[in-house]
Coordinates of C-alpha atoms and ligand atoms in Angstrom, one line a residue:
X51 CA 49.7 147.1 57.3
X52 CA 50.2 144.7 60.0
X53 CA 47.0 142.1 59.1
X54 CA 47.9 139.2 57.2
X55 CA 46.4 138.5 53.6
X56 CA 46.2 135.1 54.4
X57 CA 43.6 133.9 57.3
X58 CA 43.5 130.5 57.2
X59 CA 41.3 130.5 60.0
X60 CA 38.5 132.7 57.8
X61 CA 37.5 128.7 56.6
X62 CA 37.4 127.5 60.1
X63 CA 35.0 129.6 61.9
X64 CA 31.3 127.8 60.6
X65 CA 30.6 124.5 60.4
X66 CA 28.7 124.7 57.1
X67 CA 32.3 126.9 55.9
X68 CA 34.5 123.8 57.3
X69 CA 32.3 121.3 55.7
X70 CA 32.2 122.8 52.6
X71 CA 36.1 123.1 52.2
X72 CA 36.5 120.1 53.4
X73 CA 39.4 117.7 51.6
X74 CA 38.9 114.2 52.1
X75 CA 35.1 112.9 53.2
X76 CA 35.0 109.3 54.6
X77 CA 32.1 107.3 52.9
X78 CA 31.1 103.6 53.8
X79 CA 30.7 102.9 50.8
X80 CA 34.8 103.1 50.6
X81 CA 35.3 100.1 53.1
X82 CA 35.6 96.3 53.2
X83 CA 34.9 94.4 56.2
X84 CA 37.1 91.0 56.6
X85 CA 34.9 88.1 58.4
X86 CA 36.4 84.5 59.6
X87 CA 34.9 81.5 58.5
X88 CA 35.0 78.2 60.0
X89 CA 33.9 74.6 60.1
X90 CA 31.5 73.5 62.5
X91 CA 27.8 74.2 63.8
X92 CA 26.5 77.0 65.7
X93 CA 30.1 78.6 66.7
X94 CA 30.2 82.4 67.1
X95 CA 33.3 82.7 69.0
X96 CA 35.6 85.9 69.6
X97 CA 38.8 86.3 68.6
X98 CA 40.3 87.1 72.0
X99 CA 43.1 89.9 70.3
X100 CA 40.5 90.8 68.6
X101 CA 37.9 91.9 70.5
X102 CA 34.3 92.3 67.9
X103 CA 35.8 89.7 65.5
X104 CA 34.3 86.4 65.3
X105 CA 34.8 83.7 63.8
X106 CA 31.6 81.8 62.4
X107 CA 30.8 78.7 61.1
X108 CA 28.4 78.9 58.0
X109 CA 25.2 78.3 60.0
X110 CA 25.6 81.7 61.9
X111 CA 27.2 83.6 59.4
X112 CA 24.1 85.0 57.9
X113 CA 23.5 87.0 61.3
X114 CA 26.8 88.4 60.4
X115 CA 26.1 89.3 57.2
X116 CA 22.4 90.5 58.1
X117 CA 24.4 92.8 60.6
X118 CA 27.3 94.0 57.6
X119 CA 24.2 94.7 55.7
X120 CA 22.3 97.2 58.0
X121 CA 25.8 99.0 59.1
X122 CA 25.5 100.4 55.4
X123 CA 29.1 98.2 54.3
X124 CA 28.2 96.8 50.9
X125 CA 31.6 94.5 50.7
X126 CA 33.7 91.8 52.8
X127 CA 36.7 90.3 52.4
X128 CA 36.4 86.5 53.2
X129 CA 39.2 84.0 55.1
X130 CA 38.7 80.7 55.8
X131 CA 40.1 78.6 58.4
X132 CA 40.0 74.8 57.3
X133 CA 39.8 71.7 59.2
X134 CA 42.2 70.0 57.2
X135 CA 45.6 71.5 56.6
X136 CA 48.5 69.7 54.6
X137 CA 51.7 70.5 52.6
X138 CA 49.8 71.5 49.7
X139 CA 46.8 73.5 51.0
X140 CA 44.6 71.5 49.0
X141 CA 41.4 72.8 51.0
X142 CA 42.3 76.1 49.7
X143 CA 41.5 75.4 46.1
X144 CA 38.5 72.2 46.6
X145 CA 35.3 72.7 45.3
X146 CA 33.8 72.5 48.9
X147 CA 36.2 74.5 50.7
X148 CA 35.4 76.6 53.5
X149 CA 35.7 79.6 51.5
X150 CA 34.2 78.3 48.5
X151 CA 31.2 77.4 50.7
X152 CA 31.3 80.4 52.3
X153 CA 31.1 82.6 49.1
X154 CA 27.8 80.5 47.5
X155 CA 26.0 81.0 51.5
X156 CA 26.8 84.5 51.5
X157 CA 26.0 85.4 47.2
X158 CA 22.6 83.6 48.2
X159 CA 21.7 85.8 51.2
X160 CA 23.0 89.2 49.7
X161 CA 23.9 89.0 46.4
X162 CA 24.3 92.7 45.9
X163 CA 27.2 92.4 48.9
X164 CA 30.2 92.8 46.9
X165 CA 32.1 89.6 47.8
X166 CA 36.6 89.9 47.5
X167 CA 38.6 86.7 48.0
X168 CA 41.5 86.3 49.7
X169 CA 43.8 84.4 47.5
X170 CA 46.3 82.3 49.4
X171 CA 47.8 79.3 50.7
X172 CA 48.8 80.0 54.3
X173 CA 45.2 79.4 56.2
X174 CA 45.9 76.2 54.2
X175 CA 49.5 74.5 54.7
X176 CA 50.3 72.6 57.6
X177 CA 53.5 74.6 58.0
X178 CA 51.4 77.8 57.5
X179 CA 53.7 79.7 54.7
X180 CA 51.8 81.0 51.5
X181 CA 52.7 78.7 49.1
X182 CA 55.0 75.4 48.5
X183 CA 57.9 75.9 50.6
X184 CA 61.5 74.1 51.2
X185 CA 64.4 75.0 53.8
X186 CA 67.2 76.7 52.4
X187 CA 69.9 74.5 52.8
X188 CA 72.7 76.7 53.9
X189 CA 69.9 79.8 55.8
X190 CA 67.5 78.0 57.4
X191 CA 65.2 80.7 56.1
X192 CA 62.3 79.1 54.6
X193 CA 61.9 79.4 50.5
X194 CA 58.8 79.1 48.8
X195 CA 59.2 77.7 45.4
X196 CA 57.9 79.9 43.1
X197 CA 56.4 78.6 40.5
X198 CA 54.7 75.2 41.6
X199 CA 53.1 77.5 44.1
X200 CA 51.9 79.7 41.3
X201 CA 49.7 76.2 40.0
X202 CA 48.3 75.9 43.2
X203 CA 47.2 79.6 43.8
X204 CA 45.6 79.8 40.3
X205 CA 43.5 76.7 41.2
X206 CA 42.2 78.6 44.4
X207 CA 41.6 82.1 42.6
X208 CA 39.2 79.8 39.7
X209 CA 37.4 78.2 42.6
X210 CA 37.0 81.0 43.7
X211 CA 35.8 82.9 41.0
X212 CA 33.5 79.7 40.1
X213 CA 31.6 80.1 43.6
X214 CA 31.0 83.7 42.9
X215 CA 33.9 85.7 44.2
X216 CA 33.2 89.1 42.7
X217 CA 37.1 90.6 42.8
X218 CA 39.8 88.3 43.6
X219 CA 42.9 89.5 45.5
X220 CA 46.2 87.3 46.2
X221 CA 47.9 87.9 48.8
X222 CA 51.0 85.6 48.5
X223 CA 53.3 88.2 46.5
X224 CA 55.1 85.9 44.5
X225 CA 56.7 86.8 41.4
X226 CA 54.4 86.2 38.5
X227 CA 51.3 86.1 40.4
X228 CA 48.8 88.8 38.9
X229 CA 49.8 87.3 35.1
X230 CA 49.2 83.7 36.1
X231 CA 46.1 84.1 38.2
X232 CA 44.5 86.9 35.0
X233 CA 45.4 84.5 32.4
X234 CA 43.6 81.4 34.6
X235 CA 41.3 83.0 35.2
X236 CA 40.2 84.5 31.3
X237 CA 41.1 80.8 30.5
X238 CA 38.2 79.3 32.7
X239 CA 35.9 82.2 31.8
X240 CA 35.8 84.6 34.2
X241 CA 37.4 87.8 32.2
X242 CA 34.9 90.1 33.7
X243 CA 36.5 89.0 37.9
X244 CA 39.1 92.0 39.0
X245 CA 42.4 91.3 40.7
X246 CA 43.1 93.6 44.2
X247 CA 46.4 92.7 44.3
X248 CA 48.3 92.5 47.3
X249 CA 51.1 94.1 45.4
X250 CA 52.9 95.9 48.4
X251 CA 52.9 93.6 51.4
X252 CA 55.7 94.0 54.1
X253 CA 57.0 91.3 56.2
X254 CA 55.5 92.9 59.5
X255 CA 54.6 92.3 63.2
X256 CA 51.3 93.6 62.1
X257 CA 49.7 90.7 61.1
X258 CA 50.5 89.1 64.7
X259 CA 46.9 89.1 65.7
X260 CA 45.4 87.8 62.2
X261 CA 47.6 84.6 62.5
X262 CA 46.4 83.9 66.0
X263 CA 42.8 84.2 64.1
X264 CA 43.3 82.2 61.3
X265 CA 45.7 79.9 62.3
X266 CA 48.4 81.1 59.8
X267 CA 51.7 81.6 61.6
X268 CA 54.6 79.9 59.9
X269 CA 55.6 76.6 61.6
X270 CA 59.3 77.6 60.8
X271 CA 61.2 80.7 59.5
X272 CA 59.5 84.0 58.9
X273 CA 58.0 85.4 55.4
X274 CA 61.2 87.7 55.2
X275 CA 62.3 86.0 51.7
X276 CA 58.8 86.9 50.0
X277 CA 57.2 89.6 51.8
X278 CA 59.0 93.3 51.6
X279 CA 61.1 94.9 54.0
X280 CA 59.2 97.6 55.6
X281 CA 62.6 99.7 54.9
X282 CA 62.0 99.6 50.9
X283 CA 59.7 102.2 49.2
X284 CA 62.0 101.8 45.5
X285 CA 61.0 98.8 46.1
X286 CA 57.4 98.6 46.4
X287 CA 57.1 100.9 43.2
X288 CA 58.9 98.2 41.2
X289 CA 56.4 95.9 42.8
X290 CA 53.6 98.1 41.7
X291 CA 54.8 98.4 38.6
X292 CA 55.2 94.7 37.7
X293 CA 51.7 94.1 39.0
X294 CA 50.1 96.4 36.6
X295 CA 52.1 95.6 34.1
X296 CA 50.3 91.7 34.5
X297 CA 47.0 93.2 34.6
X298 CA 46.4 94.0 38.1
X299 CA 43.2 96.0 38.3
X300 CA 43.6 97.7 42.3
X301 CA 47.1 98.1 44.4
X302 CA 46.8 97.1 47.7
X303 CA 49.4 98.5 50.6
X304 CA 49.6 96.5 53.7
X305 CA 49.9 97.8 56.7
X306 CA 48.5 100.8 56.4
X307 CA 49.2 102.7 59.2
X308 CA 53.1 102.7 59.3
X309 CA 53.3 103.1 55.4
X310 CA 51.2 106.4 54.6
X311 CA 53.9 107.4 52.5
X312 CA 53.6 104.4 50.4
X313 CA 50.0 104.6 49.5
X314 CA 50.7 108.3 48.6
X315 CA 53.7 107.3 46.5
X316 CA 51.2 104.6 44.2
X317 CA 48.2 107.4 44.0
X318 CA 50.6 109.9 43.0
X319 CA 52.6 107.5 40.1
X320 CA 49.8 105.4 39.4
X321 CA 46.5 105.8 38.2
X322 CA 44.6 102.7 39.4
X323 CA 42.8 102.4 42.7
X324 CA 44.5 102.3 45.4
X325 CA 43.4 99.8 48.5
X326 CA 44.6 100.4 52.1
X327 CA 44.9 97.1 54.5
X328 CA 44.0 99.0 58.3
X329 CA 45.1 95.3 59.5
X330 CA 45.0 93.2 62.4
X331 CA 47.5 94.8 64.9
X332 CA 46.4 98.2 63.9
X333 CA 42.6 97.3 64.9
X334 CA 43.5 95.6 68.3
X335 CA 46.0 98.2 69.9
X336 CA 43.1 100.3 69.3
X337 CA 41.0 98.1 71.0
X338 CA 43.2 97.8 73.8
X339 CA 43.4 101.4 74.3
X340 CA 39.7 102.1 74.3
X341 CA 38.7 98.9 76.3
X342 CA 40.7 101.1 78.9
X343 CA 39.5 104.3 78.5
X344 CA 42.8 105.6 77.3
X345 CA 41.1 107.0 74.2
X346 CA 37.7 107.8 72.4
X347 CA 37.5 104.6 70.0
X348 CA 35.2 106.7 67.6
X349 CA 37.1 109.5 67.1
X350 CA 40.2 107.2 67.2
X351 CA 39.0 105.3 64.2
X352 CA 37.5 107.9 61.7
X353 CA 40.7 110.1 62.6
X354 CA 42.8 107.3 61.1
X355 CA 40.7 106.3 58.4
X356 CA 40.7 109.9 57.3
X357 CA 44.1 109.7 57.7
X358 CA 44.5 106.5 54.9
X359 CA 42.0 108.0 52.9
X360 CA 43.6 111.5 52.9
X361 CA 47.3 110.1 51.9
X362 CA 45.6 108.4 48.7
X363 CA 43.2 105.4 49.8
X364 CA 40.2 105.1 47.4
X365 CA 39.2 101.9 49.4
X366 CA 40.3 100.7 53.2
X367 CA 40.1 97.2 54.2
X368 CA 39.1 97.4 58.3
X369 CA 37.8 95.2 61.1
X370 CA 36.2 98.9 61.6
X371 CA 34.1 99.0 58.9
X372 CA 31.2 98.2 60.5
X373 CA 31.4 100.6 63.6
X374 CA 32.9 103.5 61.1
X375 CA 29.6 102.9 58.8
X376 CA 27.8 103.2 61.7
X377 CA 29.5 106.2 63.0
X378 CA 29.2 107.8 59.8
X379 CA 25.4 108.1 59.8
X380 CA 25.4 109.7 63.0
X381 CA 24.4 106.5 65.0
X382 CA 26.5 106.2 68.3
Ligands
PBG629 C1 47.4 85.9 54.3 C2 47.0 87.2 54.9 C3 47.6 87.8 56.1 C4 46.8 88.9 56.4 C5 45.9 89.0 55.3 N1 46.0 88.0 54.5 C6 48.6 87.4 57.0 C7 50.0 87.3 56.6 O1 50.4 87.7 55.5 O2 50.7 86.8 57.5 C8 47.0 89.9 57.5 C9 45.8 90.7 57.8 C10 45.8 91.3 59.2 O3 46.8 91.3 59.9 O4 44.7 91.8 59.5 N2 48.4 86.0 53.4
ZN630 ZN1 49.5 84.0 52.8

């Protein structure tokens, strides 16, 4: 006999058949949507390599969150952008910082919005790296210190929690992080705040876009000595591993995009929730493309997202969110 046992195709040919078998369903309820928050009054103003990303001061962030809300996303991730910067970041762990405030505003307007933190220090220094930093002497390359930064970053993760973060994730990938910010924060009484760790973070051109946004690129050197080189996969599962081993309670992969392969190495060895970052870069060059016509945005975006969700994202972090919710329900 000539026919072949296998016909693939027998699955393809009804729409109720293809839904059915499908794989990997995209839900909004798997996405975070990251929102800018500034100082000042009345400012709604777009980030231009960013186009549909604002950044807000407090007084016009409830429209944004009103809007989050009725797109069906039920989390953001906040960033702050602080008036005052200085060696130490010290607006990233005050009482009244930007994202402190930010958090109490937004818990009071939609306290079922699931609210994450962004744990770091580089919207926050003056020479824009994640945590206390010297030159080496001999490189040029710049060195953050490890653990006097550590202090500072458990400071900002408490404040945070203490304004009503609901999940906390650092960002800064030093060594030590998850243990030091879990054991401040059981010590200050939050026990019941998860940490999305950052844990596999690559030094990439990526976040080009973001640091135009939030005013974070490094005065001097690069983030080479403490973010990963996007050659390394060994690499990033030793990062996992010490992160869960400190308590982490979600992995995070950043980029997304370029490092499929990573997010399905941690689903596949790991059984904690994985977090895809679909970050800056990744958003805008589709952006670019669309505002062109070169390509159908929509189809674009919940191709890719598929895409993250299908190589092991339980949860994607995307300037998206809020079209892809939308998108999802049908609405154009
Ligand atoms: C801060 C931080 C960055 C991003 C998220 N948190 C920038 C960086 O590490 O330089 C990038 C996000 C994006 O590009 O969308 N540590
Ligand atoms: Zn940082």
């Amino acid at each position: 006999m000539s026919f072949p046992t296998v016909r693939n195709r027998r699955l393809r040919g009804n729409a109720a058949l293809r839904n059915m078998v499908r794989e990997t369903v995209l839900d909004r309820g798997d996405f975070i949507y990251p929102i800018f928050v500034t100082h000042g009054h009345n400012i709604k103003d777009e980030i231009p390599s960013m186009p549909g990303v604002y950044h807000f001061s407090l007084d016009r962030l409830e429209e944004e969150i009103r809007d989050v809300q009725a797109a069906g996303v039920e989390s953001v991730l906040l960033f702050g952008i602080p008036e005052h910067k200085d060696a130490l970041g010290t607006s990233a762990y005050a009482a009244d910082g930007i994202v402190q405030q930010s958090i109490r505003a937004v818990k009071g307007w939609a306290p079922e919005l699931l609210i994450v933190a962004d744990t770091c220090l580089c919207q926050f220094t003056d020479h824009g790296h994640c945590g206390i930093v010297h030159v080496h002497e001999h490189t040029g390359e710049a060195v953050v210190d490890n653990d006097s930064s550590l202090d500072l970053l458990v400071q900002t993760a408490v404040s945070q929690a203490a304004a009503g973060a609901d999940v906390i994730a650092p960002s800064n990938m030093m060594d030590g992080f998850v243990l030091a910010i879990r054991e401040g924060l059981d010590e200050a009484g939050y026990s019941d705040v998860p940490i999305m760790s950052y844990s596999v973070k690559y030094a990439s051109a990526y976040y080009g876009p973001f640091r135009d946004a939030a005013h974070s690129a490094p005065q001097f050197g690069d983030r080479k000595t403490y973010q990963m080189d996007p050659a390394n996969v060994r690499e990033a599962q030793r990062e996992a591993e010490s992160d869960i081993a400190e308590g982490a309670d979600m992995l995070m992969v950043k980029p997304a995009l370029a490092y499929l392969d990573v997010l399905r190495m941690l689903k596949q060895n790991y059984s904690l929730p994985v977090v895809a970052y679909n970050v800056s870069a990744e958003y805008s060059m589709v952006k670019a493309a669309a505002a062109n016509g070169w390509i159908d945005e929509k189809a674009i975006v919940l191709e890719t997202l598929t895409g993250m969700k299908r190589a092991g994202a339980d949860v994607i972090i995307t300037y998206h969110a809020k079209d892809a919710a939308r998108w999802l329900r049908g609405e154009e």
